[in-house]
Short mmCIF file of C-alpha atoms in Angstrom, two decimals:
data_model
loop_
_atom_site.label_atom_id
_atom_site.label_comp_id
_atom_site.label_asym_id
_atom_site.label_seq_id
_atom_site.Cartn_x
_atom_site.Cartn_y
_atom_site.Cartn_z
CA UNK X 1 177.11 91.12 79.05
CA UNK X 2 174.81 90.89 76.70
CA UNK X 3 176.29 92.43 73.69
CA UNK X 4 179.28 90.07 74.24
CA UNK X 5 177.03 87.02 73.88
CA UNK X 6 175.76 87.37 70.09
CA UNK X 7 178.34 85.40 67.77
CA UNK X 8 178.35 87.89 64.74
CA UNK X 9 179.51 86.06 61.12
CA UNK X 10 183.25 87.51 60.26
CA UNK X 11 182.50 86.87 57.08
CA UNK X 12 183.40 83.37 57.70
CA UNK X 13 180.25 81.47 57.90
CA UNK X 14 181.59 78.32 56.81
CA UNK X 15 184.52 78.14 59.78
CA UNK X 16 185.62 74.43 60.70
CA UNK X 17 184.92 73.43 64.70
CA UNK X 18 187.99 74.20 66.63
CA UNK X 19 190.76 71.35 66.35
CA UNK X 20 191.66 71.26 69.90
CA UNK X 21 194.17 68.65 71.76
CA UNK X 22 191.96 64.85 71.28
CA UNK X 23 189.48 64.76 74.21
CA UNK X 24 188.54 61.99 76.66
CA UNK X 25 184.77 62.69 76.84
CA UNK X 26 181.79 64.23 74.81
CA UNK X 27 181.53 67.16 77.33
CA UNK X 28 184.49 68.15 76.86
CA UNK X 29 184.47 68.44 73.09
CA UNK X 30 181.24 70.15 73.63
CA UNK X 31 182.45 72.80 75.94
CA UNK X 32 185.28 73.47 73.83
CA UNK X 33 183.14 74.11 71.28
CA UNK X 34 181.03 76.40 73.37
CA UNK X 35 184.03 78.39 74.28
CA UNK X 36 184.92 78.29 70.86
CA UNK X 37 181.67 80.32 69.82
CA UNK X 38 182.12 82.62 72.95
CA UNK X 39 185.54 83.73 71.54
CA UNK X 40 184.03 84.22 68.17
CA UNK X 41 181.69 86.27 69.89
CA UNK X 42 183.82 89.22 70.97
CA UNK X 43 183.92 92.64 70.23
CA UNK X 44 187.83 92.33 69.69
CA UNK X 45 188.16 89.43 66.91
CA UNK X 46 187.89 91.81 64.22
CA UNK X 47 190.15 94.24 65.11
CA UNK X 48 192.96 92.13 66.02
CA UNK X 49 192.76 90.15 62.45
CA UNK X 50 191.30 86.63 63.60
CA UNK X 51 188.89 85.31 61.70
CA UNK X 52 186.95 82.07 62.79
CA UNK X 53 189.53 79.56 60.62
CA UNK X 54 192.49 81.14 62.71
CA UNK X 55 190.17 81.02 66.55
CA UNK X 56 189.56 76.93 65.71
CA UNK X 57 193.73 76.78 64.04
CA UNK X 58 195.12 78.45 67.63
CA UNK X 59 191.92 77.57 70.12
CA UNK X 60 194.52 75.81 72.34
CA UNK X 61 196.76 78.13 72.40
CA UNK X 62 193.32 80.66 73.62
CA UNK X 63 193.03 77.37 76.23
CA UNK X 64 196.08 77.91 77.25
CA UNK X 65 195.82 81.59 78.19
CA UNK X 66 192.88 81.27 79.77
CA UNK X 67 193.83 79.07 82.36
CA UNK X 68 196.95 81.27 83.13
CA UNK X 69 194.99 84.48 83.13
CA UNK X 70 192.50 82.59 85.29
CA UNK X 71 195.05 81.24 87.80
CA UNK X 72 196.87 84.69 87.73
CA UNK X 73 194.23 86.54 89.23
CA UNK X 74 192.89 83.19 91.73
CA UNK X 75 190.01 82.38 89.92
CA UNK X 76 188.35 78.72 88.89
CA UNK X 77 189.29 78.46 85.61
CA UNK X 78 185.91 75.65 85.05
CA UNK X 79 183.55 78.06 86.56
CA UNK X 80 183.98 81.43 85.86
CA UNK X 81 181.38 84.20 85.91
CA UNK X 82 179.95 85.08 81.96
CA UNK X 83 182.01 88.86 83.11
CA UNK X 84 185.21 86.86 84.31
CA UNK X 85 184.82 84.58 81.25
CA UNK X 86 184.17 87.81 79.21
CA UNK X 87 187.32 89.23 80.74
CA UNK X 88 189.54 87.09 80.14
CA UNK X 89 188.70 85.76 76.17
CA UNK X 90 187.03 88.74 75.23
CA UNK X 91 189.57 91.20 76.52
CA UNK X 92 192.63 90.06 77.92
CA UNK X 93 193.66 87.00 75.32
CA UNK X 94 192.53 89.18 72.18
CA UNK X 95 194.92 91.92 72.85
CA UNK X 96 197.60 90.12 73.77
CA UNK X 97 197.34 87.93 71.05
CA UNK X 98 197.28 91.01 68.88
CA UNK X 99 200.19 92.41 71.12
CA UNK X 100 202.32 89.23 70.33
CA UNK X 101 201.95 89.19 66.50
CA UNK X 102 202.98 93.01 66.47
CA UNK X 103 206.44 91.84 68.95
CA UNK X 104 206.76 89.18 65.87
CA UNK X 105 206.80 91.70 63.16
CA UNK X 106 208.41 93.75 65.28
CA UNK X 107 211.30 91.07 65.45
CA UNK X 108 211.10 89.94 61.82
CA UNK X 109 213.14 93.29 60.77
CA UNK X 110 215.77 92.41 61.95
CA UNK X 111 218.78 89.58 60.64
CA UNK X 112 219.93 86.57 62.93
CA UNK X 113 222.47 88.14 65.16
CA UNK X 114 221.31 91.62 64.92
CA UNK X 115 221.27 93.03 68.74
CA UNK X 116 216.98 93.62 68.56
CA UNK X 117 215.80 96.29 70.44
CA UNK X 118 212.65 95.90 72.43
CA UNK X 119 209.29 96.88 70.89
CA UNK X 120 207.90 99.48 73.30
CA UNK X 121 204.22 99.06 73.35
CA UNK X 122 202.25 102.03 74.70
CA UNK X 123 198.74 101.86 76.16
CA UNK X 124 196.92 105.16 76.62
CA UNK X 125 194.08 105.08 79.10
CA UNK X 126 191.93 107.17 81.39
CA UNK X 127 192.48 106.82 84.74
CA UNK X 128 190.53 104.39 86.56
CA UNK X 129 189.88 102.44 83.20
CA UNK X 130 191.59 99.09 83.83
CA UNK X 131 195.35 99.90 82.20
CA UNK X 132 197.25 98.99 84.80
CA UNK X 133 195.62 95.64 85.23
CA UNK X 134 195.29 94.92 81.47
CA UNK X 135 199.51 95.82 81.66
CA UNK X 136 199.95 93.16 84.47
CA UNK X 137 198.04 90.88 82.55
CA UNK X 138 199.96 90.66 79.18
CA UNK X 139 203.15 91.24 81.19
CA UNK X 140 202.34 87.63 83.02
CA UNK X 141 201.42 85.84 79.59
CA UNK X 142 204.38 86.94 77.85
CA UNK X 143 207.15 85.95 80.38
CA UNK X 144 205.31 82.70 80.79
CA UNK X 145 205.18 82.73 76.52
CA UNK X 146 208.96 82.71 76.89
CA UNK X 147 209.34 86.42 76.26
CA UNK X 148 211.00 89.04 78.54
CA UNK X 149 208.63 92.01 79.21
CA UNK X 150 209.07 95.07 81.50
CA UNK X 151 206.73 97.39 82.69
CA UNK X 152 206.72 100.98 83.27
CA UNK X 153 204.04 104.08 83.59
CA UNK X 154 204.33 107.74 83.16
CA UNK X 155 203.69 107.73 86.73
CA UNK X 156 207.46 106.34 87.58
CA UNK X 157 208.49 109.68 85.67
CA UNK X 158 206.20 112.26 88.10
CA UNK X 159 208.44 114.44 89.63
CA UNK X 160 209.37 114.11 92.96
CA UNK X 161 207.25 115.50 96.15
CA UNK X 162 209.94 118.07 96.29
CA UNK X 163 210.15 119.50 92.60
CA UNK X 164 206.58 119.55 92.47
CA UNK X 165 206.32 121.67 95.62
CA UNK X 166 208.30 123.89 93.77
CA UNK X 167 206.05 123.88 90.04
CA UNK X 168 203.39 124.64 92.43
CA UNK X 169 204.98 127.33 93.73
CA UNK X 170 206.32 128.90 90.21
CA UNK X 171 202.67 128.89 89.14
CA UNK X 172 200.42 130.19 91.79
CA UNK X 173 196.90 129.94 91.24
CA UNK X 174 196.89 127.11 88.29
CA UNK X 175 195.18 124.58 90.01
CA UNK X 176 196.30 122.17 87.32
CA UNK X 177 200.07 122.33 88.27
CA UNK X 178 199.05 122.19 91.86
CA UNK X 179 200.09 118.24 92.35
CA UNK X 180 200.96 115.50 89.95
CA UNK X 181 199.11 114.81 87.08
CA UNK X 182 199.03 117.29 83.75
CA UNK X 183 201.90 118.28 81.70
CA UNK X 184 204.65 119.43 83.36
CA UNK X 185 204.63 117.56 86.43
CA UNK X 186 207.14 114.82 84.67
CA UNK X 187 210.61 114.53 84.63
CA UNK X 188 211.02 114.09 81.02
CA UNK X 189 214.88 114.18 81.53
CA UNK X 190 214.50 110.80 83.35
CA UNK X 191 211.73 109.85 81.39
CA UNK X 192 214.42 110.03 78.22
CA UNK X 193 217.46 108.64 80.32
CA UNK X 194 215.06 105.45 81.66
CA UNK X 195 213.37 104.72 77.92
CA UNK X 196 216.80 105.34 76.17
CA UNK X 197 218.74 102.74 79.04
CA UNK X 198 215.95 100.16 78.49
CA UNK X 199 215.75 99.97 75.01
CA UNK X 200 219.40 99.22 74.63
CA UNK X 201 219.17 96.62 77.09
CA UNK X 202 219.34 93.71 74.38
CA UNK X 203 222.26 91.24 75.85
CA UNK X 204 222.01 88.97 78.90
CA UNK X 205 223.60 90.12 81.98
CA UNK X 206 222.66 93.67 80.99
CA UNK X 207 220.91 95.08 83.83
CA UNK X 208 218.96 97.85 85.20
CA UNK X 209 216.63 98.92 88.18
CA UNK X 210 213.17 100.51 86.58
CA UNK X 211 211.67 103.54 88.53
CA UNK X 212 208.32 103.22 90.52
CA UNK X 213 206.14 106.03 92.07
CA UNK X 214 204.72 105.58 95.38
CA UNK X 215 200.89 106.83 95.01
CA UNK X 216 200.54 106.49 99.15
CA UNK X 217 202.76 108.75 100.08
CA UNK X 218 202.23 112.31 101.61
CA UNK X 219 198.87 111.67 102.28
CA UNK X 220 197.65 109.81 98.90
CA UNK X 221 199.56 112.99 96.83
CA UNK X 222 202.58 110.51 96.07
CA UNK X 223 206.53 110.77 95.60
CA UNK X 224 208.98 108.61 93.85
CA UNK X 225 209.80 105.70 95.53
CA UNK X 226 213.00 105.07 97.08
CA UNK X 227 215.78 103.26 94.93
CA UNK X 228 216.13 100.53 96.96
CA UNK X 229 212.54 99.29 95.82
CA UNK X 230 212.72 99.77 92.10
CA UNK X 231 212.54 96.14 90.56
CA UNK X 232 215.42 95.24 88.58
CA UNK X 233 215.09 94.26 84.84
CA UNK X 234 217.68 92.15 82.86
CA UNK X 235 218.39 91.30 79.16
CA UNK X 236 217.42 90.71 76.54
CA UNK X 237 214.43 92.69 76.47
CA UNK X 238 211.99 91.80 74.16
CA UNK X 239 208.81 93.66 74.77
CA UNK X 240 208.04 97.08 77.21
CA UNK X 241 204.52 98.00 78.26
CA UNK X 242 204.38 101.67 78.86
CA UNK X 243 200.82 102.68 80.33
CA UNK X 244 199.49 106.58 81.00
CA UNK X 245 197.22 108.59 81.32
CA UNK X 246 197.79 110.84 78.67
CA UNK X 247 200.42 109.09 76.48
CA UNK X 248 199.82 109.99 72.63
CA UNK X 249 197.94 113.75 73.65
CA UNK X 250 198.66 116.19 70.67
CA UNK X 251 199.10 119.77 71.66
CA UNK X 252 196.47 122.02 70.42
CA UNK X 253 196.48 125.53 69.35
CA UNK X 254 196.04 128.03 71.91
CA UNK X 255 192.68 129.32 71.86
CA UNK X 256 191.67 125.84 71.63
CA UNK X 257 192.56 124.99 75.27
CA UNK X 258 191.54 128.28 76.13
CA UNK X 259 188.10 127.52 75.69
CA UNK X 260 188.25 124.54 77.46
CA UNK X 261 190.10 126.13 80.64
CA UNK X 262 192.21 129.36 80.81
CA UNK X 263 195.14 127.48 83.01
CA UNK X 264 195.09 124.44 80.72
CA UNK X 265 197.47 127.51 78.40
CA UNK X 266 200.81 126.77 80.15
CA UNK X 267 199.86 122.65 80.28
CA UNK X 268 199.61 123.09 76.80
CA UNK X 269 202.78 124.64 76.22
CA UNK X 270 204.70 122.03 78.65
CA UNK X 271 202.64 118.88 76.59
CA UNK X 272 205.45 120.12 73.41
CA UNK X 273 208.33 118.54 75.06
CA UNK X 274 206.22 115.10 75.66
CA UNK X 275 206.55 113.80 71.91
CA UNK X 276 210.49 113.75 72.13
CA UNK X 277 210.51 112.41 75.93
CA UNK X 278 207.20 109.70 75.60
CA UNK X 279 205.58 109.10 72.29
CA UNK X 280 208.66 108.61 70.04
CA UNK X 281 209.64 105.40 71.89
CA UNK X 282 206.28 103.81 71.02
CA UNK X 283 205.75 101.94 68.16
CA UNK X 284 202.67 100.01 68.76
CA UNK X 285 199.63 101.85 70.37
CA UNK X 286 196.53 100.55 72.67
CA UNK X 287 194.14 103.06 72.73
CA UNK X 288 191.41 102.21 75.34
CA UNK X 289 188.58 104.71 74.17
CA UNK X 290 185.93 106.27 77.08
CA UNK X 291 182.38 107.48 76.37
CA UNK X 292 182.55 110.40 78.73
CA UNK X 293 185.64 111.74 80.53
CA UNK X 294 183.08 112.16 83.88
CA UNK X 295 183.55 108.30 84.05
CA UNK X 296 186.94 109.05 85.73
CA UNK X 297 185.41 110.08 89.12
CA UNK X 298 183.62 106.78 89.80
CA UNK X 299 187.07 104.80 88.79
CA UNK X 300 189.26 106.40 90.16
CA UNK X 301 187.19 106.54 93.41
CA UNK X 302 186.45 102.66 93.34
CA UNK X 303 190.51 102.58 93.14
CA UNK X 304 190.96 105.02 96.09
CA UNK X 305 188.61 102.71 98.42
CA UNK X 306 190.30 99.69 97.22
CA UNK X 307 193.79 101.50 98.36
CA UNK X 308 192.38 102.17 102.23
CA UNK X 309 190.68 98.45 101.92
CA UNK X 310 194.07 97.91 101.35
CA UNK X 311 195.65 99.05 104.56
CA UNK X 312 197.23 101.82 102.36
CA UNK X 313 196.82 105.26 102.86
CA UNK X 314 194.86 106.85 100.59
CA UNK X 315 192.43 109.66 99.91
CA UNK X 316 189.20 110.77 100.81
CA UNK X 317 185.78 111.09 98.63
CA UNK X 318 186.30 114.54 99.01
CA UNK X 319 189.86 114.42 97.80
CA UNK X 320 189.22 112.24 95.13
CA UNK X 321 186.72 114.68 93.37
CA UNK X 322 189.11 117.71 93.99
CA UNK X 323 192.09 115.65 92.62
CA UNK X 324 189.87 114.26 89.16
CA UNK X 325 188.83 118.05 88.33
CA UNK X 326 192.01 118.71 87.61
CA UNK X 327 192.61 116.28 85.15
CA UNK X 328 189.02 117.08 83.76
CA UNK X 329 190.26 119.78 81.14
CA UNK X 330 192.88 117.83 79.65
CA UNK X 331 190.74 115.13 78.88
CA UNK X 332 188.17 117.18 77.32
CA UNK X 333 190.79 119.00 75.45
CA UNK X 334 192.68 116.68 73.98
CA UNK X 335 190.73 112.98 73.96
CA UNK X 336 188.92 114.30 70.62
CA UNK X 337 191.87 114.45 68.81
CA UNK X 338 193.30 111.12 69.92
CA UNK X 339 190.88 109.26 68.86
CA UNK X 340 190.32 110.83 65.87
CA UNK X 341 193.89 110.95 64.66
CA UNK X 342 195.41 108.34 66.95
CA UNK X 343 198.16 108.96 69.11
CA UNK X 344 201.19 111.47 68.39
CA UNK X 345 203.28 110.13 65.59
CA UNK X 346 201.43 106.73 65.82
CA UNK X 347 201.17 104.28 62.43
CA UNK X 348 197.56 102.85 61.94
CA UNK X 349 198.78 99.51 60.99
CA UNK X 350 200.31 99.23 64.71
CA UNK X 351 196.90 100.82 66.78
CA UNK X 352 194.19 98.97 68.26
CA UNK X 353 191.78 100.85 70.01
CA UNK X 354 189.09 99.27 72.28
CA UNK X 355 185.84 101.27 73.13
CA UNK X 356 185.11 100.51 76.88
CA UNK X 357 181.80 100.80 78.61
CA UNK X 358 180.92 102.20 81.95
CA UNK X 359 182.14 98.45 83.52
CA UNK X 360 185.28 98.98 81.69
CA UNK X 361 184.33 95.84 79.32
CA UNK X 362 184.89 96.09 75.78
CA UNK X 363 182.43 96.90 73.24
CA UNK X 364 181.63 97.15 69.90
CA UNK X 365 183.28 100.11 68.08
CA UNK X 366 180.85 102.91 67.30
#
């Protein structure tokens, strides 16, 4: 954590001390102030447009957040670990602070009374790379902000255990249409029906059940869940975290995938129709950037383990390795482009991407 604990100058050398809530004791001015300087210290302040004045101006409202993320996931909130400290104010607060402004903009558009559609904010993320629980997070601190959030990953649009029996068996031999995963294992029907029904969903009373995917099923190979599971959301809607994979991939010319793998042809064909069903619902994108795509294996194997630790069903080293390698081409086909360009049909002003490191922490941009 070392890289997190060197308080770089924003340009704002002469920042006041934080004006936190008046304090009963010396220490606790002090570690305030200590906290203060850790926060300052981030990778993430720059990017999300704090500088030092506006960390001291809203340091209670960081206060704040940190004891909720702390409580969320059962930890001490006075003694946490430098990593769970880094976690959480490095991390966690930072994008969900910038997450809230771009809601607020978002919102500003539009006149009193206007019915406000939700901002959809998508987050595009290896596998393995901490998405989902960076998702839960900011979903938990904006309904206790006071803001309605719903949740949803391109996983909830795989195609059922059926209809992908039958992909695999309308392309024999492409082991990357062989279960879930690349383009053309979604229902993008569904996808479009779901993200269409839950944008409009800007009144109270209006209602809808979101779709999940059960990952333990068949073995650890998956199928939709069952209807009567699917959590129900209700209006308004102000905010919806979409999380993938693959959200924002940019289909490439031909030979170019070629190179890369001779099935990843047809993938690349199916990954046209994924613009129209995913990317133009997105408005605000979190790009969580990877050194090397081989950094998959170990996460998504440390998430495997923690599924059978679980009591769930889930599978095997072996399987793990088998079931990665087929998602190997398409990230060394298309992550290049992503994050040089950004996602498909994404606005700079409304990306923040966050370079990760082997422990999934964040780190300074290169």
């Amino acid at each position: 954590m070392d890289a997190f604990l060197s308080c770089p100058d924003h340009g704002q050398a002469g920042a006041a001390p934080p004006r936190s809530a008046p304090a009963s004791s010396p220490a606790l001015i002090s570690s305030v102030q200590d906290l203060y300087d850790f926060i300052c210290s981030g990778p993430l302040v720059d990017r999300i447009g704090y500088t030092k004045e506006k960390i001291a101006d809203s340091i209670d409202r960081w206060l704040r957040c940190g004891v909720q993320v702390a409580r969320l996931f059962r930890l001490n909130e006075l003694h946490l670990s430098e990593a769970e400290k880094a976690r959480i104010y490095h991390f966690y607060i930072p994008v969900f602070l910038w997450c809230e402004d771009q809601v607020t903009e978002h919102r500003a558009k539009y006149n009193e009374g206007d019915e406000i559609p939700p901002l959809v904010i998508g987050v595009s993320a290896p596998q393995g790379s901490g998405k989902t629980t960076l998702v839960f997070a900011l979903d938990y601190l904006f309904r206790v902000s006071g803001r309605n959030s719903a949740t949803l990953s391109i996983d909830d649009f795989y195609l059922t255990a059926a209809e992908q029996a039958k992909l695999r068996e309308s392309n024999p031999g492409n082991a990357l249409l062989e279960f879930r995963g690349n383009a053309g294992s979604h229902d993008l029907p569904f996808s479009i029906e779901t993200l269409e029904s839950l944008t409009k969903l800007t009144k109270e009373g209006m209602k809808m059940k979101l779709p999940r995917y059960d990952k333990s099923a068949f073995g650890g190979r998956g199928d939709r869940a069952d209807p009567s599971v699917w959590p129900e959301v209700e209006g308004p809607i102000e905010v919806v975290l979409f999380e993938g994979w693959m959200l924002g991939f940019k289909p490439l010319p031909n030979e170019a995938v070629k190179a890369v793998h001779p099935q990843l042809e047809v993938v690349n064909k199916n990954l046209q129709a994924y613009y129209d069903a995913w990317d133009r619902f997105i408005e605000s994108w979190i790009v969580i950037k990877i050194k090397e795509p081989s950094c998959v294996y170990q996460w998504r194997l440390q998430a495997e383990i923690a599924m059978r630790a679980d009591g769930k069903p889930g599978m095997s080293d072996e399987e793990v390795m088998d079931f990665v390698s087929r998602y190997l081409p398409a990230y060394h086909a298309y992550l290049p482009t992503l994050y040089k360009e950004g996602p498909n049909g994404s606005n700079p002003d409304h990306l923040l991407v966050i370079d990760i490191d082997e422990q999934r922490s964040p780190m300074w941009g290169r």
